[in-house]
mmCIF file of C-alpha atoms in Angstrom:
data_model
loop_
_atom_site.group_PDB
_atom_site.id
_atom_site.type_symbol
_atom_site.label_atom_id
_atom_site.label_comp_id
_atom_site.label_asym_id
_atom_site.label_seq_id
_atom_site.Cartn_x
_atom_site.Cartn_y
_atom_site.Cartn_z
ATOM 1 C CA MET A 14 99.997 56.914 104.361
ATOM 2 C CA ARG A 15 101.857 55.988 107.723
ATOM 3 C CA SER A 16 102.769 52.314 106.272
ATOM 4 C CA TYR A 17 103.922 53.635 103.136
ATOM 5 C CA VAL A 18 106.246 56.135 104.622
ATOM 6 C CA ILE A 19 107.514 53.737 107.111
ATOM 7 C CA ASN A 20 108.128 51.265 104.320
ATOM 8 C CA VAL A 21 110.109 53.735 102.428
ATOM 9 C CA LEU A 22 112.165 54.756 105.289
ATOM 10 C CA ALA A 23 113.051 51.299 106.253
ATOM 11 C CA HIS A 24 113.472 50.181 102.631
ATOM 12 C CA ASN A 25 116.384 53.075 102.589
ATOM 13 C CA ASN A 26 117.872 52.507 106.000
ATOM 14 C CA SER A 27 116.909 55.999 106.818
ATOM 15 C CA ARG A 28 115.381 56.704 110.186
ATOM 16 C CA GLY A 29 113.760 59.905 111.526
ATOM 17 C CA SER A 30 110.681 62.206 112.055
ATOM 18 C CA THR A 31 108.548 63.438 109.234
ATOM 19 C CA VAL A 32 105.499 65.657 108.528
ATOM 20 C CA ILE A 33 103.248 64.665 105.792
ATOM 21 C CA ILE A 34 100.775 67.344 104.328
ATOM 22 C CA LYS A 35 98.260 66.404 102.077
ATOM 23 C CA ASN A 36 95.454 68.741 101.075
ATOM 24 C CA GLY A 37 96.149 71.142 103.887
ATOM 25 C CA LYS A 38 96.025 68.393 106.674
ATOM 26 C CA PRO A 39 99.564 67.696 108.468
ATOM 27 C CA GLN A 40 100.497 64.234 109.835
ATOM 28 C CA GLN A 41 103.582 63.304 111.879
ATOM 29 C CA ILE A 42 105.214 60.005 111.031
ATOM 30 C CA SER A 43 107.984 58.611 112.717
ATOM 31 C CA TYR A 44 110.442 55.754 112.607
ATOM 32 C CA GLY A 45 113.304 54.381 114.583
ATOM 33 C CA TRP A 46 115.215 55.696 117.496
ATOM 34 C CA ALA A 47 116.028 59.096 118.125
ATOM 35 C CA TRP A 48 118.630 57.905 120.778
ATOM 36 C CA TYR A 49 119.494 54.397 120.232
ATOM 37 C CA GLY A 50 121.401 54.048 123.457
ATOM 38 C CA LYS A 51 118.533 55.400 125.723
ATOM 39 C CA ARG A 52 115.641 53.759 123.486
ATOM 40 C CA ILE A 53 114.213 57.417 123.039
ATOM 41 C CA SER A 54 111.961 56.782 119.772
ATOM 42 C CA ASN A 55 111.703 59.415 116.845
ATOM 43 C CA GLY A 56 108.619 61.651 117.233
ATOM 44 C CA ASN A 57 108.808 61.179 121.029
ATOM 45 C CA ASP A 58 107.436 64.259 122.928
ATOM 46 C CA SER A 59 111.049 65.086 124.491
ATOM 47 C CA VAL A 60 113.145 65.364 121.182
ATOM 48 C CA VAL A 61 113.796 68.433 119.283
ATOM 49 C CA TYR A 62 115.608 68.219 116.066
ATOM 50 C CA PRO A 63 118.357 70.424 114.440
ATOM 51 C CA THR A 64 117.098 72.410 111.554
ATOM 52 C CA ALA A 65 120.687 73.246 110.210
ATOM 53 C CA SER A 66 120.416 75.359 107.199
ATOM 54 C CA LEU A 67 116.187 75.293 107.403
ATOM 55 C CA GLN A 68 116.865 78.123 109.828
ATOM 56 C CA LYS A 69 117.850 80.666 107.386
ATOM 57 C CA VAL A 70 114.659 81.452 106.168
ATOM 58 C CA VAL A 71 113.637 82.390 109.862
ATOM 59 C CA THR A 72 116.292 84.688 110.022
ATOM 60 C CA ALA A 73 115.790 86.191 106.666
ATOM 61 C CA ALA A 74 111.930 86.596 107.563
ATOM 62 C CA MET A 75 112.797 88.543 110.752
ATOM 63 C CA VAL A 76 115.037 91.036 108.579
ATOM 64 C CA VAL A 77 112.160 91.522 106.448
ATOM 65 C CA GLN A 78 109.846 92.232 109.506
ATOM 66 C CA LEU A 79 112.430 94.736 110.669
ATOM 67 C CA MET A 80 112.465 96.474 107.222
ATOM 68 C CA ASN A 81 108.618 96.810 107.441
ATOM 69 C CA GLU A 82 108.805 98.515 111.009
ATOM 70 C CA LYS A 83 111.589 100.785 110.257
ATOM 71 C CA TRP A 84 110.162 101.665 106.676
ATOM 72 C CA HIS A 85 108.567 105.018 107.697
ATOM 73 C CA THR A 86 111.423 106.090 110.120
ATOM 74 C CA SER A 87 114.635 107.529 109.653
ATOM 75 C CA GLU A 88 116.146 104.126 110.159
ATOM 76 C CA ARG A 89 114.490 102.807 106.921
ATOM 77 C CA PHE A 90 116.439 100.437 104.996
ATOM 78 C CA SER A 91 115.873 97.669 102.200
ATOM 79 C CA GLN A 92 117.457 94.833 100.130
ATOM 80 C CA TYR A 93 119.734 97.405 98.555
ATOM 81 C CA THR A 94 121.383 99.255 101.718
ATOM 82 C CA LYS A 95 124.971 98.420 101.912
ATOM 83 C CA ILE A 96 126.170 96.502 104.671
ATOM 84 C CA SER A 97 128.844 99.320 105.472
ATOM 85 C CA ARG A 98 126.027 100.963 107.455
ATOM 86 C CA TRP A 99 126.266 98.183 109.959
ATOM 87 C CA TYR A 100 129.784 96.976 109.412
ATOM 88 C CA PRO A 101 131.982 99.953 108.452
ATOM 89 C CA GLU A 102 134.969 97.725 109.417
ATOM 90 C CA LEU A 103 134.088 94.774 106.887
ATOM 91 C CA LYS A 104 136.034 94.354 103.890
ATOM 92 C CA ASN A 105 134.321 95.293 100.789
ATOM 93 C CA ALA A 106 131.080 96.052 102.860
ATOM 94 C CA ASN A 107 130.521 99.232 100.517
ATOM 95 C CA ASN A 108 129.961 96.899 97.783
ATOM 96 C CA ILE A 109 127.786 94.232 99.468
ATOM 97 C CA THR A 110 123.915 95.031 99.721
ATOM 98 C CA LEU A 111 121.842 93.404 102.602
ATOM 99 C CA GLY A 112 120.177 91.281 99.819
ATOM 100 C CA GLN A 113 123.630 89.863 98.759
ATOM 101 C CA LEU A 114 123.725 88.405 102.238
ATOM 102 C CA MET A 115 120.464 86.858 102.053
ATOM 103 C CA THR A 116 120.920 85.371 98.584
ATOM 104 C CA HIS A 117 124.345 84.094 99.319
ATOM 105 C CA THR A 118 126.032 86.708 96.499
ATOM 106 C CA SER A 119 127.782 88.604 98.686
ATOM 107 C CA GLY A 120 131.268 87.230 97.640
ATOM 108 C CA ILE A 121 131.993 86.188 101.136
ATOM 109 C CA ASN A 122 133.222 82.591 101.428
ATOM 110 C CA ALA A 123 134.621 81.930 104.955
ATOM 111 C CA VAL A 124 136.130 78.502 105.399
ATOM 112 C CA ASN A 125 135.370 75.775 108.132
ATOM 113 C CA THR A 126 132.127 77.635 109.352
ATOM 114 C CA GLU A 127 130.745 74.217 110.527
ATOM 115 C CA ALA A 128 134.040 72.557 112.012
ATOM 116 C CA ASP A 129 133.546 72.434 115.709
ATOM 117 C CA ARG A 130 136.116 75.215 117.121
ATOM 118 C CA GLY A 131 135.395 73.999 120.736
ATOM 119 C CA ILE A 132 134.560 77.409 121.834
ATOM 120 C CA ASN A 133 131.155 78.097 123.351
ATOM 121 C CA TYR A 134 130.336 81.460 121.571
ATOM 122 C CA SER A 135 127.845 84.255 122.646
ATOM 123 C CA GLU A 136 125.986 85.906 119.964
ATOM 124 C CA ASN A 137 128.598 88.848 119.548
ATOM 125 C CA GLY A 138 131.426 86.199 119.609
ATOM 126 C CA ALA A 139 130.100 84.164 116.737
ATOM 127 C CA VAL A 140 129.078 87.620 114.655
ATOM 128 C CA LYS A 141 132.796 88.903 115.662
ATOM 129 C CA TRP A 142 134.222 85.605 114.024
ATOM 130 C CA ALA A 143 132.256 85.893 110.996
ATOM 131 C CA ILE A 144 133.633 89.421 110.713
ATOM 132 C CA ASP A 145 137.233 88.274 111.196
ATOM 133 C CA ASN A 146 137.113 85.787 108.705
ATOM 134 C CA ALA A 147 135.289 87.538 106.252
ATOM 135 C CA ASN A 148 138.266 90.100 106.436
ATOM 136 C CA ALA A 149 140.727 87.404 106.313
ATOM 137 C CA ILE A 150 140.031 86.298 102.912
ATOM 138 C CA ASP A 151 139.873 88.190 99.712
ATOM 139 C CA PRO A 152 136.097 88.121 98.978
ATOM 140 C CA GLY A 153 134.705 87.223 95.616
ATOM 141 C CA THR A 154 133.115 89.697 93.311
ATOM 142 C CA PRO A 155 129.410 90.628 94.814
ATOM 143 C CA GLY A 156 127.039 88.833 92.785
ATOM 144 C CA THR A 157 128.632 85.547 92.563
ATOM 145 C CA TYR A 158 126.873 82.790 94.142
ATOM 146 C CA PHE A 159 128.952 81.190 97.200
ATOM 147 C CA TYR A 160 126.456 79.209 99.606
ATOM 148 C CA ASN A 161 128.155 80.056 102.900
ATOM 149 C CA ASN A 162 126.937 80.394 106.683
ATOM 150 C CA THR A 163 128.937 83.734 107.213
ATOM 151 C CA ASN A 164 126.206 85.653 105.349
ATOM 152 C CA TYR A 165 123.480 84.658 107.677
ATOM 153 C CA ILE A 166 125.769 85.078 110.903
ATOM 154 C CA LEU A 167 126.273 88.488 109.756
ATOM 155 C CA LEU A 168 122.602 89.025 109.509
ATOM 156 C CA VAL A 169 122.304 88.145 113.151
ATOM 157 C CA GLY A 170 124.635 91.301 113.871
ATOM 158 C CA ILE A 171 122.161 93.460 111.609
ATOM 159 C CA ILE A 172 119.255 92.061 113.375
ATOM 160 C CA LYS A 173 120.727 92.987 116.597
ATOM 161 C CA LYS A 174 121.927 96.428 115.556
ATOM 162 C CA ILE A 175 118.717 97.306 114.174
ATOM 163 C CA SER A 176 116.365 96.287 116.833
ATOM 164 C CA GLY A 177 118.699 96.919 119.766
ATOM 165 C CA GLN A 178 117.717 93.515 121.171
ATOM 166 C CA SER A 179 119.509 90.011 120.823
ATOM 167 C CA TYR A 180 118.797 87.628 118.076
ATOM 168 C CA GLU A 181 117.562 85.191 120.762
ATOM 169 C CA THR A 182 114.979 87.711 121.997
ATOM 170 C CA ASN A 183 113.861 88.595 118.481
ATOM 171 C CA PHE A 184 113.516 84.947 117.566
ATOM 172 C CA ASN A 185 111.472 84.094 120.799
ATOM 173 C CA HIS A 186 109.345 87.313 120.367
ATOM 174 C CA ARG A 187 108.909 87.505 116.566
ATOM 175 C CA ILE A 188 108.897 83.480 115.904
ATOM 176 C CA VAL A 189 108.283 81.094 118.898
ATOM 177 C CA ASN A 190 105.619 83.414 120.778
ATOM 178 C CA LYS A 191 104.003 84.736 117.876
ATOM 179 C CA LEU A 192 103.355 81.163 116.652
ATOM 180 C CA GLY A 193 102.636 79.708 120.104
ATOM 181 C CA LEU A 194 105.533 77.088 119.069
ATOM 182 C CA SER A 195 106.030 74.565 121.996
ATOM 183 C CA ASN A 196 108.998 72.726 120.648
ATOM 184 C CA THR A 197 111.318 75.300 119.172
ATOM 185 C CA TYR A 198 114.441 76.483 120.893
ATOM 186 C CA LEU A 199 117.511 78.002 120.231
ATOM 187 C CA TYR A 200 120.273 75.333 121.322
ATOM 188 C CA GLN A 201 121.220 77.132 124.480
ATOM 189 C CA ASN A 202 117.572 77.041 125.466
ATOM 190 C CA ILE A 203 116.709 73.506 125.065
ATOM 191 C CA PRO A 204 115.295 72.787 128.442
ATOM 192 C CA SER A 205 116.482 69.696 130.724
ATOM 193 C CA TRP A 206 113.411 67.887 129.743
ATOM 194 C CA LYS A 207 114.070 67.857 126.217
ATOM 195 C CA THR A 208 116.547 66.356 124.078
ATOM 196 C CA ASP A 209 118.117 66.615 120.815
ATOM 197 C CA PRO A 210 118.850 63.463 118.954
ATOM 198 C CA ILE A 211 121.763 61.525 117.837
ATOM 199 C CA SER A 212 122.635 60.979 114.279
ATOM 200 C CA TYR A 213 123.832 57.664 112.499
ATOM 201 C CA THR A 214 124.693 56.027 109.519
ATOM 202 C CA TRP A 215 123.733 52.619 108.058
ATOM 203 C CA ASN A 216 126.766 50.449 107.593
ATOM 204 C CA ILE A 217 125.733 46.671 107.102
ATOM 205 C CA LYS A 218 123.322 47.520 110.083
ATOM 206 C CA ASN A 219 121.587 50.366 111.670
ATOM 207 C CA TYR A 220 122.699 53.148 114.325
ATOM 208 C CA GLN A 221 126.290 53.202 113.543
ATOM 209 C CA ASP A 222 128.982 55.714 113.995
ATOM 210 C CA PRO A 223 126.890 57.860 116.410
ATOM 211 C CA GLU A 224 127.367 61.822 116.288
ATOM 212 C CA TYR A 225 125.741 64.560 117.791
ATOM 213 C CA ILE A 226 125.628 68.660 117.881
ATOM 214 C CA THR A 227 127.752 69.912 120.325
ATOM 215 C CA LYS A 228 127.022 73.131 122.070
ATOM 216 C CA THR A 229 130.047 74.640 120.782
ATOM 217 C CA GLN A 230 129.388 73.928 117.611
ATOM 218 C CA ALA A 231 125.853 75.128 117.677
ATOM 219 C CA SER A 232 126.785 78.192 119.261
ATOM 220 C CA GLN A 233 129.132 79.427 116.242
ATOM 221 C CA LEU A 234 126.255 79.124 113.869
ATOM 222 C CA VAL A 235 123.860 81.369 115.290
ATOM 223 C CA GLY A 236 121.095 82.368 112.975
ATOM 224 C CA ALA A 237 122.309 79.967 110.375
ATOM 225 C CA ALA A 238 122.097 76.496 112.111
ATOM 226 C CA ASN A 239 121.136 76.625 115.822
ATOM 227 C CA MET A 240 117.654 76.432 115.680
ATOM 228 C CA PHE A 241 115.857 72.878 117.236
ATOM 229 C CA THR A 242 112.254 72.103 116.417
ATOM 230 C CA THR A 243 110.106 69.171 115.318
ATOM 231 C CA PRO A 244 108.794 68.712 111.929
ATOM 232 C CA MET A 245 105.214 69.830 113.096
ATOM 233 C CA ASP A 246 106.384 73.102 114.509
ATOM 234 C CA TYR A 247 108.430 73.513 111.382
ATOM 235 C CA TYR A 248 105.231 73.228 109.439
ATOM 236 C CA LYS A 249 103.778 75.825 111.421
ATOM 237 C CA ILE A 250 106.675 78.035 110.894
ATOM 238 C CA GLN A 251 106.327 77.520 106.983
ATOM 239 C CA VAL A 252 102.589 78.458 107.282
ATOM 240 C CA GLY A 253 103.257 81.360 109.367
ATOM 241 C CA LEU A 254 105.805 82.588 106.447
ATOM 242 C CA SER A 255 102.776 83.779 104.300
ATOM 243 C CA ASN A 256 99.520 83.829 106.460
ATOM 244 C CA GLY A 257 100.344 87.153 108.218
ATOM 245 C CA ALA A 258 101.755 85.569 111.459
ATOM 246 C CA ILE A 259 105.152 86.134 110.620
ATOM 247 C CA LEU A 260 105.072 87.479 107.097
ATOM 248 C CA ASN A 261 102.045 87.887 104.675
ATOM 249 C CA LYS A 262 102.247 86.952 101.229
ATOM 250 C CA SER A 263 103.442 90.077 99.716
ATOM 251 C CA ASP A 264 106.253 89.908 102.155
ATOM 252 C CA PHE A 265 106.903 86.313 101.338
ATOM 253 C CA HIS A 266 107.247 87.239 97.690
ATOM 254 C CA TYR A 267 109.788 89.908 98.546
ATOM 255 C CA LEU A 268 111.788 87.501 100.625
ATOM 256 C CA THR A 269 112.083 85.004 97.618
ATOM 257 C CA HIS A 270 112.402 87.339 94.918
ATOM 258 C CA LEU A 271 115.450 89.297 96.222
ATOM 259 C CA LYS A 272 116.761 91.345 93.125
ATOM 260 C CA SER A 273 120.187 90.097 94.077
ATOM 261 C CA ARG A 274 119.502 86.339 93.698
ATOM 262 C CA ALA A 275 121.859 84.516 91.214
ATOM 263 C CA ASN A 276 119.612 81.328 91.129
ATOM 264 C CA ASN A 277 116.368 79.988 92.448
ATOM 265 C CA TYR A 278 117.828 80.721 96.295
ATOM 266 C CA SER A 279 116.455 83.684 97.890
ATOM 267 C CA GLY A 280 115.948 84.542 101.783
ATOM 268 C CA GLY A 281 116.685 81.052 102.804
ATOM 269 C CA ILE A 282 114.705 78.784 100.471
ATOM 270 C CA TYR A 283 114.687 77.700 96.846
ATOM 271 C CA LEU A 284 111.725 78.200 94.681
ATOM 272 C CA ASP A 285 110.955 75.889 91.489
ATOM 273 C CA ASN A 286 108.043 75.113 89.124
ATOM 274 C CA ASN A 287 107.199 78.656 88.409
ATOM 275 C CA ASP A 288 107.327 79.528 92.303
ATOM 276 C CA THR A 289 104.717 76.790 93.066
ATOM 277 C CA ILE A 290 107.327 74.472 94.841
ATOM 278 C CA LYS A 291 109.593 75.619 98.077
ATOM 279 C CA SER A 292 112.451 73.615 99.523
ATOM 280 C CA ALA A 293 115.558 73.624 101.632
ATOM 281 C CA TYR A 294 117.928 71.127 102.586
ATOM 282 C CA GLY A 295 120.630 71.186 105.734
ATOM 283 C CA ASN A 296 122.849 69.080 107.508
ATOM 284 C CA LEU A 297 125.918 69.797 109.994
ATOM 285 C CA GLY A 298 129.452 68.698 109.066
ATOM 286 C CA GLY A 299 130.416 66.090 111.207
ATOM 287 C CA THR A 300 127.262 64.622 111.626
ATOM 288 C CA HIS A 301 124.890 62.499 109.890
ATOM 289 C CA PHE A 302 121.711 64.533 109.768
ATOM 290 C CA GLY A 303 119.437 64.688 106.506
ATOM 291 C CA ILE A 304 117.330 67.647 106.927
ATOM 292 C CA TRP A 305 114.779 68.710 104.132
ATOM 293 C CA PHE A 306 111.550 69.980 103.282
ATOM 294 C CA GLN A 307 109.604 70.506 99.962
ATOM 295 C CA MET A 308 106.313 71.772 99.971
ATOM 296 C CA THR A 309 103.609 73.568 97.384
ATOM 297 C CA THR A 310 103.960 77.308 97.961
ATOM 298 C CA ASP A 311 100.206 77.350 99.212
ATOM 299 C CA ASN A 312 101.139 74.948 102.006
ATOM 300 C CA ARG A 313 98.708 72.395 100.935
ATOM 301 C CA ASN A 314 100.907 69.509 100.263
ATOM 302 C CA GLY A 315 104.283 68.362 101.077
ATOM 303 C CA LEU A 316 107.035 66.810 103.315
ATOM 304 C CA ILE A 317 109.142 67.873 106.258
ATOM 305 C CA MET A 318 111.606 65.300 106.634
ATOM 306 C CA PHE A 319 113.987 65.383 109.539
ATOM 307 C CA LEU A 320 116.491 62.049 109.346
ATOM 308 C CA ASN A 321 118.762 61.203 112.086
ATOM 309 C CA GLN A 322 119.979 58.221 110.267
ATOM 310 C CA THR A 323 120.989 58.403 106.709
ATOM 311 C CA ALA A 324 122.313 56.252 103.996
ATOM 312 C CA GLY A 325 124.173 57.890 101.456
ATOM 313 C CA ASP A 326 124.698 61.481 100.365
ATOM 314 C CA GLU A 327 122.419 64.397 99.961
ATOM 315 C CA ASN A 328 120.827 63.455 96.420
ATOM 316 C CA ALA A 329 120.213 59.907 98.020
ATOM 317 C CA GLN A 330 118.355 61.463 100.811
ATOM 318 C CA LYS A 331 116.247 63.623 98.949
ATOM 319 C CA GLN A 332 115.303 60.441 96.693
ATOM 320 C CA VAL A 333 113.758 58.849 99.776
ATOM 321 C CA GLY A 334 111.615 62.226 100.178
ATOM 322 C CA TYR A 335 110.790 62.092 96.524
ATOM 323 C CA GLN A 336 109.142 58.616 96.712
ATOM 324 C CA ILE A 337 107.078 59.875 99.756
ATOM 325 C CA LEU A 338 106.052 63.241 97.903
ATOM 326 C CA ASN A 339 105.075 61.153 94.778
ATOM 327 C CA HIS A 340 102.737 59.108 96.962
ATOM 328 C CA ILE A 341 101.338 62.435 98.454
ATOM 329 C CA LYS A 342 100.501 64.211 95.222
ATOM 330 C CA PRO A 343 101.977 62.642 91.844
ATOM 331 C CA TYR A 344 103.327 64.678 89.201
ATOM 332 C CA THR A 345 103.774 68.085 91.484
ATOM 333 C CA PHE A 346 107.176 67.680 93.237
ATOM 334 C CA ILE A 347 110.925 67.641 92.102
ATOM 335 C CA ALA A 348 113.622 65.214 92.465
ATOM 336 C CA GLY A 349 116.195 67.525 94.040
#
């Protein structure tokens, strides 16, 4: 398996760190440099990778946890609760449900959420930007699918309002500590002995056009793309979403079958093949990362692929992963 994965990555001019899951057993296989200039290899213990939009399912899961905790109290809420409860000042909030934020069907379509604005935002500052920019546009009709980070940044504000604690505190308590993760951080908490990787493109040769995620860019995407981890820790998160550590199977079904979904996306991930396959893809504007996972929903087989050198677009990166998936378990996975 190791030689096969490395050969596929090399043949496609890709570099990164992967976890291969076969028959319930995860194996890390990494290739190339995470930081070419300092000769830090992918898979090195010091490297934590951006998850980009693969963080969204974590944020959505925390909302479901809070939903369960408040169910028998006066603060009870559900996927049908209008977000005017938490954002009375937000345009069209009386017509937008919590579930619509979690399925990108709120009608909110703020622009330039990933363009680095050069401001180091606090959580409150990032949420305020989301409110201000959602108010600055004429929102589309709720029920229309617009994939937009603003939905999940607004969920961060709701998590804070319901719990009375920061997203950071909730994240560390509900995810990191609960699962005993030793390589998972929000950007601002990455310790000095860890490093995030540089991203590169392939252009005639390897490690061209280096770009990295800045502190300011990460700060503006709280809850949507400011989590850094390893593919092995992310595997543990995926398992925890249905084994009771984060959510149980019933909760996971609720999360991924919200009534407001307009396609197969719900709660941060896509489900396919009669709900037997789960996946999500992420990158960040101005960088070359290709972050993708596709697993069976029973967590028995699949691939978590964190690429820091890419050649081609999102579809090309998924095709690289699909070759590996077909080697893990043929006739099981989908190409996109």
